[in-house]
C-alpha cells in the first residue's frame, strides 16, 4: 500500500511547454499516489535535477510492452499516450554524478500532445485530462461500494496498518478513491493503463469495483485453501505420531504382527526373483519405507511390489508327456480331425525328446465354432500344464501387450504378464485368441509387440514397461487362433505354423452332436438321459435345415433351445416318460426351418453362374448374375465388390472380347450393349481371387445365349490369356458346395492335390471337373438353349430370357 497524500502545487497552474519524461516500466502511476524513486541513469538524473529547478513537474509515462526508450525513433513512441503528471515533493541529491533519490506525487492525468527526443532524453508537450461525470446520480453509491470492497481487500493483506485504513475512510472524492484503489489492484499494467485512460469517474468506479470483487474472491479462495492444507498437515502429523506410538506399544506388548514392508519383503524372498529383479524390488522397498502411507506415491510403489511378489518367477508345474494319454485326451474331446491331432502328437513327441528345443508356435486357423480354443485346452492337459487364454480381438494399443509405464495413473502390466500371473506358473500354455483381429492406431502396433513375445530367441528377456525388468517367457508354450491368415501381419505370420481346421461335414456334425453337444446341453438344462429321445432323422433335419455354418456353434444353440422346451414340459407335466422328438414334431421344439438347399428350385439360367468363396466364417456359394441392355459397351459392377473382384470382371470381359470370333459372339454386341454384373447380398462385402472363372462363364452365357448348369459350382481366377490360376480354401469351398446341394465342381487343375484332404463323404457326393483354361469351363457348364428339356418340352426361366433379351 503506497502512502496517501493530498495533491497540491500544480492543480490549476499552467504547465510548461516542455516537461521531462520519466519512463515507467512494468507498472502505471496514478494521480494522488506518492512514488519514491532512486535513479542511477545519468540522463534521468540530469532530467530530474533540471525539473526540480524549473517548476518541479515531470511526465510519468508507462512504456509499452517490449519497448525501451532508446530503441524507438521520435515518430514511433515507446510510451502510452496517456500518463500522469508528477510533482517532485522532495529531492535528495547524493552528490554523485549518477545518483539521486526523489519523492514524486501524481498530480493528475495528462495526454501527450507532442514528444521530442534529445539524445537519450525525452521531453513531452502535454495537456490535462479532467475527470468527467463525477456528479452522476449513482456515483456516491459506487464510491461507498468501492470503499467497502477496498477495505475488505486491505483487511486480508498483510502489513497494512490501521492508519492506512483510517486515511482511506477520509477520502470523499470519488475520482481520487477510484485512482487509489486502482493503484493497489493486483492486475497487469495493461489493465491499469486502461483505468488511467478512462476520464469518466462513474465508469472508472464500476470497473474498479469489478476488479476489487474478483480479487476479494481470489483471496478468499486462497485463504480457504491454505486453511485446508494446514488442517491436512496437522492431521497427517497427528496420525504419524499416533502410528509411532502404536508401534511402540506393540513392541512393548510383544505383538509379532508383520508390517506391510516386512510382509512384502518375506513374499519377495519366497518368490525366487532373479538377481536383476531382486535388486529392483529392494530399491522399491527402501522407497516404501521412507514414504508416508498417506502419500500417493506409497500406493504406487506398494502396487508395484505386490505385482513383483505375486509373479511366478521360478515356479513351474508339468507332468511327463505320455503320448498314448495325449491321444486319448484329443480323441475324448474332439471328433475326427485326424491330420490336426497327428500334428499335435508329433509336437508333443518332439517336446518329450528335447524339452529345451525352441518349439514352433502353432496357430489354429478355421471358421468360428470348429473347436480351436478347446484344442488349446486339450494340448495344455496333454502337457500337464495350466491353461490361459488371452483375447486379442480389437486390441489396438501396444501397451496392452507391453504394459503401461508406472508414470501413468492406473498403470498395469500387459496382458501377457497378467495371464502368467493368473496361471500361477511361469510355464503355462497361453492361447492368443483371434490373433487376426489385432488393430493398429496412433497408440502403437500390438502385432509388433507380439513379435518379441512369440520369438523363442528373444522372449527369454521379455521386458514389460510396468515391471521394468526382464521376465523369462521361454518356458511358456504359446498357441494362437485365427479365422483367416489374411488378417495376420506378414512378419507375425512368419513366426507361426498354421494348422487349418476346415468346417464339418453333415456326418461329422451328427457325430459331434451325439457325443458332445446333446449330453452337455442336457446337463445344462438339468435333464436326465431318460427325459429325452431325439430321433436320428430329426437330428439330421436340425443340422441341414436349422443351421448353415461351418462349425457347430449354432447347432449347439438349437439343441439348447430344444432342451429348454423339454425341461418346461417335464416341469409342467411332471411326467417321467421320455419326450420323443422326431421329424414330425421337431418344429414344435425348434420352430420353423431357417434354411433350405441353396440350389433348390433353381433352373439353368442364361447369365447366372454358381461360384464358391472362402470367408472367415468358412466356405459359401455365390451367384454371379450378368444381364445386358442397350448402351455403349460399358460394364457396371454391383454387390459391394472389392477391388480384386472388380478387376476379375474386367479381365473376363476383355478375354471374351478378344476371343469373340472363337465363341461366335457378334462384335457389335460388345459395342451397342452395356453389361451389368451383380453378386446378390449386396450388404455383405465380397473380395478375393476366386470368382474370375464364374464371372467369365456368366458373361459368356450372356453373350452366347447358352444357359449355365446351376448344379455345377466353380472356383478359380483367370488371366487375360484365359489360363486358370489355383486358389486357396479349397476344402472349405467344397464343404460349402456339398451343404448347398451342388452336384459337380469345376476346379483349377493345380488344386488337384487338395482333393486328397477331403472327407470320403464329400468326395463321394461331388463330381470334380479339373480345368486348365477357362474354355474348359465353357464346354462343361454352358448348354444350348433348347438342350434342356423337362417333361418333353423346352423351358427357360423368364429371368434367363430377359437377360438374353
PDB file of C-alpha atoms in Angstrom, residues 172-299:
ATOM      1  CA  UNK A 172     -14.620  11.667  -0.131  1.00  0.00           C
ATOM      2  CA  UNK A 173     -13.637  12.434  -3.718  1.00  0.00           C
ATOM      3  CA  UNK A 174     -14.899   9.611  -5.938  1.00  0.00           C
ATOM      4  CA  UNK A 175     -12.206  10.026  -8.623  1.00  0.00           C
ATOM      5  CA  UNK A 176      -9.433  10.084  -6.026  1.00  0.00           C
ATOM      6  CA  UNK A 177     -10.825   6.904  -4.390  1.00  0.00           C
ATOM      7  CA  UNK A 178     -11.010   5.132  -7.749  1.00  0.00           C
ATOM      8  CA  UNK A 179      -7.382   6.034  -8.509  1.00  0.00           C
ATOM      9  CA  UNK A 180      -6.140   4.956  -5.089  1.00  0.00           C
ATOM     10  CA  UNK A 181      -7.924   1.603  -5.350  1.00  0.00           C
ATOM     11  CA  UNK A 182      -6.715   1.057  -8.928  1.00  0.00           C
ATOM     12  CA  UNK A 183      -3.125   1.695  -7.882  1.00  0.00           C
ATOM     13  CA  UNK A 184      -3.357  -1.144  -5.344  1.00  0.00           C
ATOM     14  CA  UNK A 185      -5.068  -3.705  -7.562  1.00  0.00           C
ATOM     15  CA  UNK A 186      -3.248  -6.966  -8.340  1.00  0.00           C
ATOM     16  CA  UNK A 187      -3.730  -6.682 -12.123  1.00  0.00           C
ATOM     17  CA  UNK A 188      -1.393  -6.276 -15.053  1.00  0.00           C
ATOM     18  CA  UNK A 189      -0.049  -2.975 -16.466  1.00  0.00           C
ATOM     19  CA  UNK A 190      -2.382  -3.138 -19.479  1.00  0.00           C
ATOM     20  CA  UNK A 191      -5.473  -3.295 -17.225  1.00  0.00           C
ATOM     21  CA  UNK A 192      -4.187  -0.430 -15.077  1.00  0.00           C
ATOM     22  CA  UNK A 193      -3.400   1.658 -18.159  1.00  0.00           C
ATOM     23  CA  UNK A 194      -7.000   1.238 -19.367  1.00  0.00           C
ATOM     24  CA  UNK A 195      -8.203   2.572 -15.983  1.00  0.00           C
ATOM     25  CA  UNK A 196      -5.814   5.522 -16.234  1.00  0.00           C
ATOM     26  CA  UNK A 197      -7.134   6.353 -19.711  1.00  0.00           C
ATOM     27  CA  UNK A 198     -10.761   6.354 -18.526  1.00  0.00           C
ATOM     28  CA  UNK A 199     -11.807  10.001 -17.771  1.00  0.00           C
ATOM     29  CA  UNK A 200     -15.368   9.166 -16.722  1.00  0.00           C
ATOM     30  CA  UNK A 201     -15.449   8.704 -12.945  1.00  0.00           C
ATOM     31  CA  UNK A 202     -18.610   6.558 -12.883  1.00  0.00           C
ATOM     32  CA  UNK A 203     -17.300   4.080 -15.452  1.00  0.00           C
ATOM     33  CA  UNK A 204     -13.935   4.013 -13.710  1.00  0.00           C
ATOM     34  CA  UNK A 205     -15.601   3.246 -10.368  1.00  0.00           C
ATOM     35  CA  UNK A 206     -17.632   0.402 -11.888  1.00  0.00           C
ATOM     36  CA  UNK A 207     -14.580  -1.207 -13.438  1.00  0.00           C
ATOM     37  CA  UNK A 208     -12.554  -0.825 -10.227  1.00  0.00           C
ATOM     38  CA  UNK A 209     -15.414  -2.362  -8.235  1.00  0.00           C
ATOM     39  CA  UNK A 210     -15.479  -5.417 -10.548  1.00  0.00           C
ATOM     40  CA  UNK A 211     -11.743  -5.913 -10.181  1.00  0.00           C
ATOM     41  CA  UNK A 212     -11.886  -5.483  -6.386  1.00  0.00           C
ATOM     42  CA  UNK A 213     -14.648  -8.054  -6.051  1.00  0.00           C
ATOM     43  CA  UNK A 214     -12.719 -10.517  -8.218  1.00  0.00           C
ATOM     44  CA  UNK A 215      -9.583 -10.006  -6.136  1.00  0.00           C
ATOM     45  CA  UNK A 216     -11.589 -10.445  -2.938  1.00  0.00           C
ATOM     46  CA  UNK A 217     -12.896 -13.801  -4.176  1.00  0.00           C
ATOM     47  CA  UNK A 218      -9.422 -14.950  -5.193  1.00  0.00           C
ATOM     48  CA  UNK A 219      -8.027 -14.057  -1.789  1.00  0.00           C
ATOM     49  CA  UNK A 220     -10.947 -15.758  -0.075  1.00  0.00           C
ATOM     50  CA  UNK A 221     -10.292 -18.965  -2.034  1.00  0.00           C
ATOM     51  CA  UNK A 222      -6.602 -18.704  -1.226  1.00  0.00           C
ATOM     52  CA  UNK A 223      -7.288 -18.354   2.497  1.00  0.00           C
ATOM     53  CA  UNK A 224      -9.672 -21.324   2.373  1.00  0.00           C
ATOM     54  CA  UNK A 225      -7.131 -23.472   0.537  1.00  0.00           C
ATOM     55  CA  UNK A 226      -4.379 -22.504   2.948  1.00  0.00           C
ATOM     56  CA  UNK A 227      -6.625 -23.425   5.864  1.00  0.00           C
ATOM     57  CA  UNK A 228      -7.380 -26.839   4.329  1.00  0.00           C
ATOM     58  CA  UNK A 229      -3.701 -27.516   3.682  1.00  0.00           C
ATOM     59  CA  UNK A 230      -2.868 -26.583   7.270  1.00  0.00           C
ATOM     60  CA  UNK A 231      -5.598 -28.885   8.607  1.00  0.00           C
ATOM     61  CA  UNK A 232      -4.368 -31.744   6.406  1.00  0.00           C
ATOM     62  CA  UNK A 233      -0.771 -31.277   7.532  1.00  0.00           C
ATOM     63  CA  UNK A 234      -1.856 -31.172  11.179  1.00  0.00           C
ATOM     64  CA  UNK A 235      -3.918 -34.355  10.702  1.00  0.00           C
ATOM     65  CA  UNK A 236      -1.048 -36.155   8.944  1.00  0.00           C
ATOM     66  CA  UNK A 237       1.372 -35.201  11.689  1.00  0.00           C
ATOM     67  CA  UNK A 238      -1.092 -36.380  14.336  1.00  0.00           C
ATOM     68  CA  UNK A 239      -1.637 -39.715  12.540  1.00  0.00           C
ATOM     69  CA  UNK A 240       2.124 -40.185  12.167  1.00  0.00           C
ATOM     70  CA  UNK A 241       2.629 -39.521  15.870  1.00  0.00           C
ATOM     71  CA  UNK A 242      -0.175 -41.932  16.818  1.00  0.00           C
ATOM     72  CA  UNK A 243       1.177 -44.601  14.481  1.00  0.00           C
ATOM     73  CA  UNK A 244       4.626 -44.355  16.015  1.00  0.00           C
ATOM     74  CA  UNK A 245       3.061 -44.598  19.457  1.00  0.00           C
ATOM     75  CA  UNK A 246       1.124 -47.695  18.329  1.00  0.00           C
ATOM     76  CA  UNK A 247       4.308 -49.345  17.077  1.00  0.00           C
ATOM     77  CA  UNK A 248       5.973 -48.684  20.412  1.00  0.00           C
ATOM     78  CA  UNK A 249       3.020 -50.132  22.305  1.00  0.00           C
ATOM     79  CA  UNK A 250       3.021 -53.259  20.121  1.00  0.00           C
ATOM     80  CA  UNK A 251       6.717 -53.796  20.702  1.00  0.00           C
ATOM     81  CA  UNK A 252       6.208 -53.440  24.466  1.00  0.00           C
ATOM     82  CA  UNK A 253       3.333 -55.981  24.350  1.00  0.00           C
ATOM     83  CA  UNK A 254       5.316 -58.413  22.225  1.00  0.00           C
ATOM     84  CA  UNK A 255       2.898 -58.211  19.259  1.00  0.00           C
ATOM     85  CA  UNK A 256       4.581 -60.041  16.341  1.00  0.00           C
ATOM     86  CA  UNK A 257       2.184 -58.819  13.632  1.00  0.00           C
ATOM     87  CA  UNK A 258       4.119 -58.055  10.445  1.00  0.00           C
ATOM     88  CA  UNK A 259       4.177 -54.588   8.938  1.00  0.00           C
ATOM     89  CA  UNK A 260       3.387 -54.090   5.270  1.00  0.00           C
ATOM     90  CA  UNK A 261       7.048 -53.701   4.376  1.00  0.00           C
ATOM     91  CA  UNK A 262       8.129 -56.813   6.227  1.00  0.00           C
ATOM     92  CA  UNK A 263       5.317 -58.852   4.706  1.00  0.00           C
ATOM     93  CA  UNK A 264       6.278 -57.717   1.195  1.00  0.00           C
ATOM     94  CA  UNK A 265       9.930 -58.480   1.893  1.00  0.00           C
ATOM     95  CA  UNK A 266       9.029 -62.006   3.010  1.00  0.00           C
ATOM     96  CA  UNK A 267       6.860 -62.610  -0.083  1.00  0.00           C
ATOM     97  CA  UNK A 268       9.585 -61.323  -2.413  1.00  0.00           C
ATOM     98  CA  UNK A 269      12.108 -63.682  -0.851  1.00  0.00           C
ATOM     99  CA  UNK A 270       9.729 -66.616  -1.345  1.00  0.00           C
ATOM    100  CA  UNK A 271       9.036 -65.650  -4.977  1.00  0.00           C
ATOM    101  CA  UNK A 272      12.574 -66.531  -6.061  1.00  0.00           C
ATOM    102  CA  UNK A 273      13.285 -63.393  -8.077  1.00  0.00           C
ATOM    103  CA  UNK A 274      16.333 -63.341 -10.377  1.00  0.00           C
ATOM    104  CA  UNK A 275      19.171 -61.032  -9.380  1.00  0.00           C
ATOM    105  CA  UNK A 276      18.130 -58.038 -11.509  1.00  0.00           C
ATOM    106  CA  UNK A 277      14.528 -58.188 -10.372  1.00  0.00           C
ATOM    107  CA  UNK A 278      15.556 -58.642  -6.730  1.00  0.00           C
ATOM    108  CA  UNK A 279      17.764 -55.531  -6.820  1.00  0.00           C
ATOM    109  CA  UNK A 280      14.906 -53.512  -8.322  1.00  0.00           C
ATOM    110  CA  UNK A 281      12.486 -54.810  -5.664  1.00  0.00           C
ATOM    111  CA  UNK A 282      14.882 -53.925  -2.849  1.00  0.00           C
ATOM    112  CA  UNK A 283      15.230 -50.364  -4.152  1.00  0.00           C
ATOM    113  CA  UNK A 284      11.461 -50.001  -4.234  1.00  0.00           C
ATOM    114  CA  UNK A 285      11.192 -51.458  -0.708  1.00  0.00           C
ATOM    115  CA  UNK A 286      13.573 -48.812   0.603  1.00  0.00           C
ATOM    116  CA  UNK A 287      11.446 -46.129  -1.091  1.00  0.00           C
ATOM    117  CA  UNK A 288       8.337 -47.596   0.518  1.00  0.00           C
ATOM    118  CA  UNK A 289       9.906 -47.458   3.982  1.00  0.00           C
ATOM    119  CA  UNK A 290      10.759 -43.778   3.542  1.00  0.00           C
ATOM    120  CA  UNK A 291       7.302 -42.796   2.245  1.00  0.00           C
ATOM    121  CA  UNK A 292       4.314 -41.977   4.438  1.00  0.00           C
ATOM    122  CA  UNK A 293       1.319 -44.212   3.868  1.00  0.00           C
ATOM    123  CA  UNK A 294      -0.903 -41.190   3.092  1.00  0.00           C
ATOM    124  CA  UNK A 295       1.262 -40.116   0.162  1.00  0.00           C
ATOM    125  CA  UNK A 296       0.012 -41.100  -3.330  1.00  0.00           C
ATOM    126  CA  UNK A 297       3.455 -42.466  -4.175  1.00  0.00           C
ATOM    127  CA  UNK A 298       3.124 -45.007  -1.364  1.00  0.00           C
ATOM    128  CA  UNK A 299       0.265 -46.828  -3.059  1.00  0.00           C
TER     129      UNK A 299
END
